[in-house]
Amino acid sequence: MSKIKALGEFGLIHRLSSRLKFHAPDTILGIGDDCAVYPVTSGTNEVITTDALVEDVHFKLSATTPEALGRKALSVNLSDIAAMGATPQRAMVTIGVSKKISASFLDRLYGGFDSICNQFKVELVGGDTVSSPKCFFINVSVIGKINPKRVFTRHGARRGDLIFVTGTLGDSSLGMKLLHRKKRRASSKDYEFLIARHLNPTPRIQEASILARSKIDITAMIDISDGLVQDLYHICKASNVGARIQEDRLPQSAAFSRACNRNQIDPFPFLLNGGEDYELLFTLPPDGVRNLKRQFSKANVLITQIGEIALKPKKVFLEKSDGRSKFLPDSEGFNHF
Ligand code: ADP
Ligand code: MG
């Protein structure tokens, strides 16, 4: 008999929850009752988000570790919280356990949850445990708080605003390509960096908090999950504007450029449509740039201006280094259907 069967649903829940070490000081009831209970503060608003990860759609069990999967399942949700300018506080996790999943796999998955919970001070306060006939799946929901005066939506970008992005683009999607390559070459520091950016993305909570605490007029923000162009289109459509981005401004990591050069890979499909960067993409009027740069250089975080919001509604153009301009369609990023 498998260990999970012997443990039973409640034994398993008890075993997994005992791996979670971060407990918020103000939680009234966490895992173990019919609901979790926590106090709410007046004067703030709450944000809530959810995302599911399904085996063979979002991850392959053979290409990741249970720890990395746990970290990523939480991180992608925290990235949505960051994209609003909010602070995450509590999470709920549902797991759909298929036959090939072992108790020790789940222990390690919860070890991954626990490391992100500790890093970002998020308490995992409950969830559900069900069996799943074929594929393993995880659903995560996160609740956080947000200053009602600093809610960064997709719909406020205006003509003349400048477009900025945190960090570098394309690392994750190039990392995924390297990870799934049939012929595995000798690994190098660069490959390890790129693969880690895919398996272990960092939600930009710190960066979002810098923006939320500042007085900078952030007119729109989104996190890049489906690819720069597709996510920029979300801002453009919601705000009824267009955008121009400049090819030679797209930020690349040193590892990314070296790997592209070495393997004669065209970097632009990865930079523009690669997806899963989990960087923040945001817009602001030009008079906020000085303050923005000051805040981020103090924190030692990379931000790059990649273009500007333009007149032509709902169209994104790429300005090439040779001066020509190219229309970018919005359909080349990730789409489930
Ligand atoms: P109910 O039958 O009332 O839905 P459950 O037996 O599903 O309650 O859950 C018991 C407790 O364990 C609840 O507090 C629930 O939130 C928590 N829980 C269940 N599954 C998980 C899980 N996979 N991870 C974390 N907490 C869980
Ligand atoms: Mg239940």
mmCIF file of C-alpha atoms and ligand atoms in Angstrom:
data_model
loop_
_atom_site.group_PDB
_atom_site.id
_atom_site.type_symbol
_atom_site.label_atom_id
_atom_site.label_comp_id
_atom_site.label_asym_id
_atom_site.label_seq_id
_atom_site.Cartn_x
_atom_site.Cartn_y
_atom_site.Cartn_z
ATOM 1 C CA MET A 1 0.000 0.000 0.000
ATOM 2 C CA SER A 2 1.342 3.427 -0.803
ATOM 3 C CA LYS A 3 2.363 5.693 2.010
ATOM 4 C CA ILE A 4 -0.228 8.288 1.003
ATOM 5 C CA LYS A 5 -2.997 5.701 1.244
ATOM 6 C CA ALA A 6 -1.735 4.618 4.652
ATOM 7 C CA LEU A 7 -1.551 8.226 5.874
ATOM 8 C CA GLY A 8 -5.051 9.015 4.656
ATOM 9 C CA GLU A 9 -6.240 12.503 3.704
ATOM 10 C CA PHE A 10 -6.020 13.944 7.201
ATOM 11 C CA GLY A 11 -2.712 12.288 8.055
ATOM 12 C CA LEU A 12 -1.289 13.681 4.841
ATOM 13 C CA ILE A 13 -2.587 17.200 5.523
ATOM 14 C CA HIS A 14 -1.123 17.065 9.020
ATOM 15 C CA ARG A 15 2.215 15.846 7.748
ATOM 16 C CA LEU A 16 2.420 18.517 5.037
ATOM 17 C CA SER A 17 1.275 21.391 7.215
ATOM 18 C CA SER A 18 3.908 20.531 9.823
ATOM 19 C CA ARG A 19 6.553 21.451 7.219
ATOM 20 C CA LEU A 20 5.304 25.037 7.053
ATOM 21 C CA LYS A 21 7.308 27.133 9.465
ATOM 22 C CA PHE A 22 6.192 30.671 8.729
ATOM 23 C CA HIS A 23 3.243 31.809 10.849
ATOM 24 C CA ALA A 24 2.082 35.408 10.723
ATOM 25 C CA PRO A 25 1.829 36.848 14.234
ATOM 26 C CA ASP A 26 -1.728 38.098 13.689
ATOM 27 C CA THR A 27 -3.289 34.906 12.279
ATOM 28 C CA ILE A 28 -6.172 33.767 14.495
ATOM 29 C CA LEU A 29 -6.738 30.327 12.908
ATOM 30 C CA GLY A 30 -4.532 28.692 10.303
ATOM 31 C CA ILE A 31 -4.666 25.150 8.940
ATOM 32 C CA GLY A 32 -6.903 22.714 10.813
ATOM 33 C CA ASP A 33 -10.384 24.175 11.047
ATOM 34 C CA ASP A 34 -13.142 24.711 8.479
ATOM 35 C CA CYS A 35 -11.812 28.161 7.606
ATOM 36 C CA ALA A 36 -8.759 30.262 8.326
ATOM 37 C CA VAL A 37 -9.420 33.429 10.358
ATOM 38 C CA TYR A 38 -7.390 36.634 10.368
ATOM 39 C CA PRO A 39 -8.045 40.276 11.240
ATOM 40 C CA VAL A 40 -8.442 42.964 8.602
ATOM 41 C CA THR A 41 -7.065 46.464 8.966
ATOM 42 C CA SER A 42 -9.265 49.431 8.199
ATOM 43 C CA GLY A 43 -7.911 51.937 5.678
ATOM 44 C CA THR A 44 -6.376 49.315 3.400
ATOM 45 C CA ASN A 45 -7.928 47.263 0.640
ATOM 46 C CA GLU A 46 -7.357 43.570 0.044
ATOM 47 C CA VAL A 47 -6.246 41.942 -3.200
ATOM 48 C CA ILE A 48 -6.820 38.305 -4.084
ATOM 49 C CA THR A 49 -5.519 36.210 -6.978
ATOM 50 C CA THR A 50 -5.321 32.564 -8.019
ATOM 51 C CA ASP A 51 -3.351 30.497 -10.534
ATOM 52 C CA ALA A 52 -3.262 26.811 -11.348
ATOM 53 C CA LEU A 53 -0.296 24.749 -12.523
ATOM 54 C CA VAL A 54 -1.117 21.506 -14.356
ATOM 55 C CA GLU A 55 1.365 18.717 -15.078
ATOM 56 C CA ASP A 56 2.357 18.608 -18.763
ATOM 57 C CA VAL A 57 0.783 22.028 -19.387
ATOM 58 C CA HIS A 58 2.890 24.174 -17.020
ATOM 59 C CA PHE A 59 5.594 21.752 -15.922
ATOM 60 C CA LYS A 60 7.021 18.321 -16.573
ATOM 61 C CA LEU A 61 7.706 16.232 -13.504
ATOM 62 C CA SER A 62 10.877 14.954 -15.196
ATOM 63 C CA ALA A 63 12.290 18.466 -15.735
ATOM 64 C CA THR A 64 11.831 20.040 -12.340
ATOM 65 C CA THR A 65 12.268 19.181 -8.681
ATOM 66 C CA PRO A 66 9.388 19.146 -6.211
ATOM 67 C CA GLU A 67 11.052 22.001 -4.266
ATOM 68 C CA ALA A 68 11.368 24.171 -7.388
ATOM 69 C CA LEU A 69 7.774 23.388 -8.368
ATOM 70 C CA GLY A 70 6.532 24.461 -4.936
ATOM 71 C CA ARG A 71 8.533 27.669 -5.091
ATOM 72 C CA LYS A 72 7.325 28.473 -8.593
ATOM 73 C CA ALA A 73 3.656 27.730 -7.853
ATOM 74 C CA LEU A 74 3.739 30.344 -5.099
ATOM 75 C CA SER A 75 6.025 32.782 -6.926
ATOM 76 C CA VAL A 76 3.795 33.126 -9.994
ATOM 77 C CA ASN A 77 0.908 34.115 -7.712
ATOM 78 C CA LEU A 78 3.085 36.539 -5.763
ATOM 79 C CA SER A 79 4.050 38.071 -9.110
ATOM 80 C CA ASP A 80 0.371 38.935 -9.743
ATOM 81 C CA ILE A 81 0.181 40.518 -6.292
ATOM 82 C CA ALA A 82 3.331 42.540 -7.070
ATOM 83 C CA ALA A 83 1.840 43.651 -10.401
ATOM 84 C CA MET A 84 -0.880 45.573 -8.525
ATOM 85 C CA GLY A 85 1.583 47.252 -6.148
ATOM 86 C CA ALA A 86 0.280 45.094 -3.282
ATOM 87 C CA THR A 87 1.902 43.165 -0.412
ATOM 88 C CA PRO A 88 1.124 39.430 -0.127
ATOM 89 C CA GLN A 89 0.040 38.056 3.255
ATOM 90 C CA ARG A 90 -1.698 34.679 3.079
ATOM 91 C CA ALA A 91 -1.961 31.774 0.666
ATOM 92 C CA MET A 92 -4.216 28.745 0.135
ATOM 93 C CA VAL A 93 -3.061 25.681 -1.799
ATOM 94 C CA THR A 94 -5.083 22.892 -3.426
ATOM 95 C CA ILE A 95 -3.216 19.817 -4.632
ATOM 96 C CA GLY A 96 -4.627 17.187 -7.003
ATOM 97 C CA VAL A 97 -2.643 14.073 -6.197
ATOM 98 C CA SER A 98 -2.266 11.500 -8.987
ATOM 99 C CA LYS A 99 -1.113 7.901 -8.503
ATOM 100 C CA LYS A 100 2.548 8.462 -9.312
ATOM 101 C CA ILE A 101 2.953 11.135 -6.610
ATOM 102 C CA SER A 102 4.617 9.960 -3.392
ATOM 103 C CA ALA A 103 4.453 11.319 0.143
ATOM 104 C CA SER A 104 8.109 12.327 -0.043
ATOM 105 C CA PHE A 105 7.457 14.239 -3.287
ATOM 106 C CA LEU A 106 4.759 16.207 -1.431
ATOM 107 C CA ASP A 107 7.088 16.765 1.544
ATOM 108 C CA ARG A 108 9.605 18.327 -0.800
ATOM 109 C CA LEU A 109 6.885 20.352 -2.586
ATOM 110 C CA TYR A 110 5.863 21.792 0.782
ATOM 111 C CA GLY A 111 9.536 22.476 1.524
ATOM 112 C CA GLY A 112 9.462 24.657 -1.616
ATOM 113 C CA PHE A 113 6.272 26.418 -0.461
ATOM 114 C CA ASP A 114 7.859 26.991 2.926
ATOM 115 C CA SER A 115 10.986 28.614 1.497
ATOM 116 C CA ILE A 116 8.941 31.197 -0.472
ATOM 117 C CA CYS A 117 6.583 31.728 2.478
ATOM 118 C CA ASN A 118 9.578 32.524 4.669
ATOM 119 C CA GLN A 119 11.261 34.718 2.085
ATOM 120 C CA PHE A 120 8.183 36.879 1.464
ATOM 121 C CA LYS A 121 6.503 36.547 4.886
ATOM 122 C CA VAL A 122 3.399 34.842 3.518
ATOM 123 C CA GLU A 123 1.518 32.326 5.646
ATOM 124 C CA LEU A 124 0.013 29.260 3.998
ATOM 125 C CA VAL A 125 -3.245 29.099 5.974
ATOM 126 C CA GLY A 126 -5.175 26.319 4.293
ATOM 127 C CA GLY A 127 -6.140 24.482 1.161
ATOM 128 C CA ASP A 128 -7.639 21.291 -0.123
ATOM 129 C CA THR A 129 -6.311 17.840 -0.899
ATOM 130 C CA VAL A 130 -7.972 15.761 -3.596
ATOM 131 C CA SER A 131 -7.065 12.793 -5.770
ATOM 132 C CA SER A 132 -6.636 13.335 -9.504
ATOM 133 C CA PRO A 133 -6.981 10.415 -11.966
ATOM 134 C CA LYS A 134 -4.207 11.401 -14.395
ATOM 135 C CA CYS A 135 -2.263 14.601 -13.948
ATOM 136 C CA PHE A 136 -0.859 16.157 -10.822
ATOM 137 C CA PHE A 137 -2.005 19.756 -10.349
ATOM 138 C CA ILE A 138 -1.579 22.610 -7.903
ATOM 139 C CA ASN A 139 -3.813 25.604 -7.406
ATOM 140 C CA VAL A 140 -2.628 28.525 -5.314
ATOM 141 C CA SER A 141 -4.574 31.568 -4.129
ATOM 142 C CA VAL A 142 -2.938 34.531 -2.434
ATOM 143 C CA ILE A 143 -4.491 37.383 -0.449
ATOM 144 C CA GLY A 144 -2.637 40.595 0.250
ATOM 145 C CA LYS A 145 -3.116 44.203 1.203
ATOM 146 C CA ILE A 146 -2.892 47.303 -0.890
ATOM 147 C CA ASN A 147 -2.941 51.037 -0.252
ATOM 148 C CA PRO A 148 -6.256 52.204 -1.800
ATOM 149 C CA LYS A 149 -4.441 55.255 -3.221
ATOM 150 C CA ARG A 150 -1.713 53.143 -4.873
ATOM 151 C CA VAL A 151 -3.548 50.519 -6.930
ATOM 152 C CA PHE A 152 -1.645 49.951 -10.210
ATOM 153 C CA THR A 153 -4.073 48.707 -12.869
ATOM 154 C CA ARG A 154 -3.623 47.988 -16.568
ATOM 155 C CA HIS A 155 -5.916 50.774 -17.714
ATOM 156 C CA GLY A 156 -4.272 54.120 -16.932
ATOM 157 C CA ALA A 157 -1.470 54.466 -19.522
ATOM 158 C CA ARG A 158 -1.528 57.745 -21.470
ATOM 159 C CA ARG A 159 0.138 58.974 -24.631
ATOM 160 C CA GLY A 160 3.647 60.242 -23.901
ATOM 161 C CA ASP A 161 4.118 57.962 -20.882
ATOM 162 C CA LEU A 162 7.395 56.088 -20.835
ATOM 163 C CA ILE A 163 7.465 52.285 -20.623
ATOM 164 C CA PHE A 164 9.797 50.626 -18.119
ATOM 165 C CA VAL A 165 10.630 47.050 -17.232
ATOM 166 C CA THR A 166 12.411 45.592 -14.199
ATOM 167 C CA GLY A 167 15.293 43.098 -14.576
ATOM 168 C CA THR A 168 16.100 41.365 -17.859
ATOM 169 C CA LEU A 169 13.944 39.664 -20.488
ATOM 170 C CA GLY A 170 14.131 36.288 -22.222
ATOM 171 C CA ASP A 171 16.181 34.421 -19.595
ATOM 172 C CA SER A 172 13.327 32.145 -18.559
ATOM 173 C CA SER A 173 12.206 31.110 -22.035
ATOM 174 C CA LEU A 174 15.773 30.529 -23.209
ATOM 175 C CA GLY A 175 16.349 28.563 -19.993
ATOM 176 C CA MET A 176 13.319 26.424 -20.807
ATOM 177 C CA LYS A 177 14.636 25.755 -24.311
ATOM 178 C CA LEU A 178 17.989 24.647 -22.866
ATOM 179 C CA LEU A 179 16.227 22.491 -20.289
ATOM 180 C CA HIS A 180 14.159 20.596 -22.852
ATOM 181 C CA ARG A 181 16.888 20.210 -25.432
ATOM 182 C CA LYS A 182 17.161 16.618 -26.639
ATOM 183 C CA LYS A 183 20.944 16.651 -26.700
ATOM 184 C CA ARG A 184 22.076 17.864 -23.292
ATOM 185 C CA ARG A 185 25.395 19.616 -23.670
ATOM 186 C CA ALA A 186 27.879 20.118 -20.907
ATOM 187 C CA SER A 187 26.319 22.550 -18.521
ATOM 188 C CA SER A 188 27.924 25.928 -17.856
ATOM 189 C CA LYS A 189 27.400 28.740 -15.358
ATOM 190 C CA ASP A 190 25.369 30.641 -17.991
ATOM 191 C CA TYR A 191 23.065 27.703 -18.694
ATOM 192 C CA GLU A 192 22.552 27.128 -15.003
ATOM 193 C CA PHE A 193 21.642 30.786 -14.527
ATOM 194 C CA LEU A 194 19.116 30.714 -17.387
ATOM 195 C CA ILE A 195 17.549 27.430 -16.279
ATOM 196 C CA ALA A 196 17.287 28.737 -12.718
ATOM 197 C CA ARG A 197 15.498 31.830 -14.018
ATOM 198 C CA HIS A 198 12.948 29.463 -15.576
ATOM 199 C CA LEU A 199 12.540 27.059 -12.662
ATOM 200 C CA ASN A 200 12.941 29.570 -9.888
ATOM 201 C CA PRO A 201 11.562 32.980 -10.889
ATOM 202 C CA THR A 202 11.705 35.840 -8.377
ATOM 203 C CA PRO A 203 8.417 37.658 -7.874
ATOM 204 C CA ARG A 204 9.150 41.403 -7.931
ATOM 205 C CA ILE A 205 7.582 42.091 -4.542
ATOM 206 C CA GLN A 206 10.427 44.350 -3.416
ATOM 207 C CA GLU A 207 10.283 46.392 -6.630
ATOM 208 C CA ALA A 208 6.479 46.721 -6.418
ATOM 209 C CA SER A 209 6.805 47.935 -2.860
ATOM 210 C CA ILE A 210 9.353 50.593 -3.891
ATOM 211 C CA LEU A 211 6.864 51.859 -6.490
ATOM 212 C CA ALA A 212 3.897 51.737 -4.101
ATOM 213 C CA ARG A 213 5.728 53.617 -1.340
ATOM 214 C CA SER A 214 7.038 56.276 -3.717
ATOM 215 C CA LYS A 215 5.072 59.256 -4.983
ATOM 216 C CA ILE A 216 5.757 58.332 -8.612
ATOM 217 C CA ASP A 217 2.650 58.509 -10.803
ATOM 218 C CA ILE A 218 2.606 54.901 -12.069
ATOM 219 C CA THR A 219 -0.161 55.017 -14.691
ATOM 220 C CA ALA A 220 -0.311 51.275 -15.523
ATOM 221 C CA MET A 221 1.420 48.065 -14.471
ATOM 222 C CA ILE A 222 1.364 44.341 -15.284
ATOM 223 C CA ASP A 223 3.702 41.419 -14.657
ATOM 224 C CA ILE A 224 5.184 39.722 -17.718
ATOM 225 C CA SER A 225 3.935 36.160 -17.732
ATOM 226 C CA ASP A 226 2.901 35.612 -21.363
ATOM 227 C CA GLY A 227 5.715 37.574 -23.029
ATOM 228 C CA LEU A 228 6.587 41.279 -23.229
ATOM 229 C CA VAL A 229 4.547 42.039 -26.356
ATOM 230 C CA GLN A 230 1.412 40.173 -25.315
ATOM 231 C CA ASP A 231 1.443 41.730 -21.856
ATOM 232 C CA LEU A 232 2.131 45.193 -23.283
ATOM 233 C CA TYR A 233 -0.948 44.644 -25.465
ATOM 234 C CA HIS A 234 -2.969 44.034 -22.292
ATOM 235 C CA ILE A 235 -1.954 47.503 -21.073
ATOM 236 C CA CYS A 236 -2.581 49.070 -24.509
ATOM 237 C CA LYS A 237 -6.037 47.534 -24.899
ATOM 238 C CA ALA A 238 -7.109 48.322 -21.346
ATOM 239 C CA SER A 239 -5.818 51.907 -21.692
ATOM 240 C CA ASN A 240 -6.894 52.405 -25.318
ATOM 241 C CA VAL A 241 -3.408 53.459 -26.431
ATOM 242 C CA GLY A 242 -0.579 52.054 -28.545
ATOM 243 C CA ALA A 243 3.112 51.622 -27.852
ATOM 244 C CA ARG A 244 6.527 51.862 -29.467
ATOM 245 C CA ILE A 245 9.370 49.827 -28.070
ATOM 246 C CA GLN A 246 12.997 50.006 -29.112
ATOM 247 C CA GLU A 247 14.845 46.880 -30.104
ATOM 248 C CA ASP A 248 18.221 48.021 -28.806
ATOM 249 C CA ARG A 249 16.854 48.938 -25.380
ATOM 250 C CA LEU A 250 15.447 45.517 -24.451
ATOM 251 C CA PRO A 251 17.437 44.476 -21.352
ATOM 252 C CA GLN A 252 19.420 41.250 -21.678
ATOM 253 C CA SER A 253 21.449 39.470 -19.035
ATOM 254 C CA ALA A 254 25.094 38.744 -19.831
ATOM 255 C CA ALA A 255 24.350 35.000 -19.662
ATOM 256 C CA PHE A 256 21.481 35.425 -22.152
ATOM 257 C CA SER A 257 23.566 37.321 -24.732
ATOM 258 C CA ARG A 258 26.489 34.905 -24.420
ATOM 259 C CA ALA A 259 24.210 31.854 -24.810
ATOM 260 C CA CYS A 260 22.520 33.413 -27.874
ATOM 261 C CA ASN A 261 25.886 34.241 -29.457
ATOM 262 C CA ARG A 262 27.415 30.864 -28.749
ATOM 263 C CA ASN A 263 24.451 28.921 -30.175
ATOM 264 C CA GLN A 264 23.588 31.361 -32.980
ATOM 265 C CA ILE A 265 20.150 31.895 -31.487
ATOM 266 C CA ASP A 266 18.100 34.929 -32.541
ATOM 267 C CA PRO A 267 17.460 36.689 -29.200
ATOM 268 C CA PHE A 268 14.367 38.639 -30.271
ATOM 269 C CA PRO A 269 11.696 35.907 -30.163
ATOM 270 C CA PHE A 270 12.801 35.226 -26.568
ATOM 271 C CA LEU A 271 12.969 38.888 -25.560
ATOM 272 C CA LEU A 272 9.644 39.802 -27.155
ATOM 273 C CA ASN A 273 7.471 36.707 -26.799
ATOM 274 C CA GLY A 274 9.328 34.319 -24.531
ATOM 275 C CA GLY A 275 7.169 34.649 -21.461
ATOM 276 C CA GLU A 276 7.489 33.652 -17.829
ATOM 277 C CA ASP A 277 9.869 36.533 -17.163
ATOM 278 C CA TYR A 278 7.797 37.610 -14.139
ATOM 279 C CA GLU A 279 9.279 41.090 -14.450
ATOM 280 C CA LEU A 280 7.156 44.196 -13.906
ATOM 281 C CA LEU A 281 6.157 46.254 -16.947
ATOM 282 C CA PHE A 282 4.915 49.738 -16.063
ATOM 283 C CA THR A 283 4.295 53.216 -17.439
ATOM 284 C CA LEU A 284 4.745 56.704 -16.048
ATOM 285 C CA PRO A 285 4.879 60.299 -17.336
ATOM 286 C CA PRO A 286 8.416 61.535 -18.182
ATOM 287 C CA ASP A 287 8.531 63.928 -15.203
ATOM 288 C CA GLY A 288 8.583 60.928 -12.816
ATOM 289 C CA VAL A 289 11.713 59.362 -14.263
ATOM 290 C CA ARG A 290 14.244 61.160 -12.071
ATOM 291 C CA ASN A 291 12.533 60.036 -8.910
ATOM 292 C CA LEU A 292 12.102 56.523 -10.302
ATOM 293 C CA LYS A 293 15.819 56.208 -11.082
ATOM 294 C CA ARG A 294 16.776 57.560 -7.685
ATOM 295 C CA GLN A 295 14.543 55.056 -5.864
ATOM 296 C CA PHE A 296 15.815 52.079 -7.826
ATOM 297 C CA SER A 297 19.489 52.951 -7.734
ATOM 298 C CA LYS A 298 19.197 53.226 -3.933
ATOM 299 C CA ALA A 299 17.775 49.692 -3.904
ATOM 300 C CA ASN A 300 20.322 48.492 -6.455
ATOM 301 C CA VAL A 301 17.639 47.078 -8.780
ATOM 302 C CA LEU A 302 17.827 47.221 -12.570
ATOM 303 C CA ILE A 303 15.077 49.090 -14.418
ATOM 304 C CA THR A 304 15.154 49.987 -18.102
ATOM 305 C CA GLN A 305 13.136 52.336 -20.255
ATOM 306 C CA ILE A 306 12.182 50.282 -23.318
ATOM 307 C CA GLY A 307 9.817 52.602 -25.159
ATOM 308 C CA GLU A 308 6.853 54.902 -24.919
ATOM 309 C CA ILE A 309 3.099 54.973 -25.129
ATOM 310 C CA ALA A 310 2.050 56.248 -28.549
ATOM 311 C CA LEU A 311 -0.982 57.541 -30.321
ATOM 312 C CA LYS A 312 -2.047 54.691 -32.578
ATOM 313 C CA PRO A 313 -4.536 52.863 -30.370
ATOM 314 C CA LYS A 314 -3.987 49.225 -29.519
ATOM 315 C CA LYS A 315 -0.989 48.699 -31.782
ATOM 316 C CA VAL A 316 2.561 47.894 -30.717
ATOM 317 C CA PHE A 317 5.510 48.792 -32.933
ATOM 318 C CA LEU A 318 9.141 47.777 -32.663
ATOM 319 C CA GLU A 319 11.750 50.342 -33.670
ATOM 320 C CA LYS A 320 14.701 48.421 -35.065
ATOM 321 C CA SER A 321 18.285 49.524 -34.628
ATOM 322 C CA ASP A 322 18.462 50.413 -38.365
ATOM 323 C CA GLY A 323 15.657 52.968 -37.884
ATOM 324 C CA ARG A 324 12.903 50.891 -39.483
ATOM 325 C CA SER A 325 9.696 50.261 -37.634
ATOM 326 C CA LYS A 326 7.858 46.940 -37.518
ATOM 327 C CA PHE A 327 4.300 46.144 -36.389
ATOM 328 C CA LEU A 328 4.198 43.465 -33.698
ATOM 329 C CA PRO A 329 1.098 41.250 -33.577
ATOM 330 C CA ASP A 330 -0.273 40.375 -30.164
ATOM 331 C CA SER A 331 -0.790 36.679 -30.795
ATOM 332 C CA GLU A 332 2.736 35.308 -30.516
ATOM 333 C CA GLY A 333 2.988 35.008 -26.740
ATOM 334 C CA PHE A 334 1.673 32.164 -24.651
ATOM 335 C CA ASN A 335 -1.991 31.197 -25.044
ATOM 336 C CA HIS A 336 -3.633 28.070 -23.628
ATOM 337 C CA PHE A 337 -6.206 27.520 -26.389
HETATM 338 P P1 ADP B 1 -13.069 20.450 4.853
HETATM 339 O O1 ADP B 1 -13.474 19.032 4.820
HETATM 340 O O2 ADP B 1 -13.789 21.293 5.860
HETATM 341 O O3 ADP B 1 -12.975 21.068 3.496
HETATM 342 P P2 ADP B 1 -10.379 19.610 4.847
HETATM 343 O O4 ADP B 1 -10.395 18.305 5.506
HETATM 344 O O5 ADP B 1 -10.372 19.691 3.369
HETATM 345 O O6 ADP B 1 -11.588 20.462 5.432
HETATM 346 O O7 ADP B 1 -9.148 20.432 5.410
HETATM 347 C C1 ADP B 1 -8.806 20.443 6.746
HETATM 348 C C2 ADP B 1 -7.880 21.600 7.021
HETATM 349 O O8 ADP B 1 -6.673 21.395 6.328
HETATM 350 C C3 ADP B 1 -8.418 22.929 6.546
HETATM 351 O O9 ADP B 1 -7.935 23.919 7.439
HETATM 352 C C4 ADP B 1 -7.784 23.110 5.199
HETATM 353 O O10 ADP B 1 -7.668 24.469 4.862
HETATM 354 C C5 ADP B 1 -6.442 22.442 5.414
HETATM 355 N N1 ADP B 1 -5.889 21.817 4.179
HETATM 356 C C6 ADP B 1 -6.436 20.827 3.431
HETATM 357 N N2 ADP B 1 -5.624 20.484 2.419
HETATM 358 C C7 ADP B 1 -4.541 21.270 2.526
HETATM 359 C C8 ADP B 1 -3.360 21.426 1.756
HETATM 360 N N3 ADP B 1 -3.108 20.684 0.661
HETATM 361 N N4 ADP B 1 -2.442 22.339 2.148
HETATM 362 C C9 ADP B 1 -2.682 23.109 3.231
HETATM 363 N N5 ADP B 1 -3.762 23.021 3.991
HETATM 364 C C10 ADP B 1 -4.708 22.121 3.647
HETATM 365 MG MG MG B 2 -11.454 19.630 1.792
#
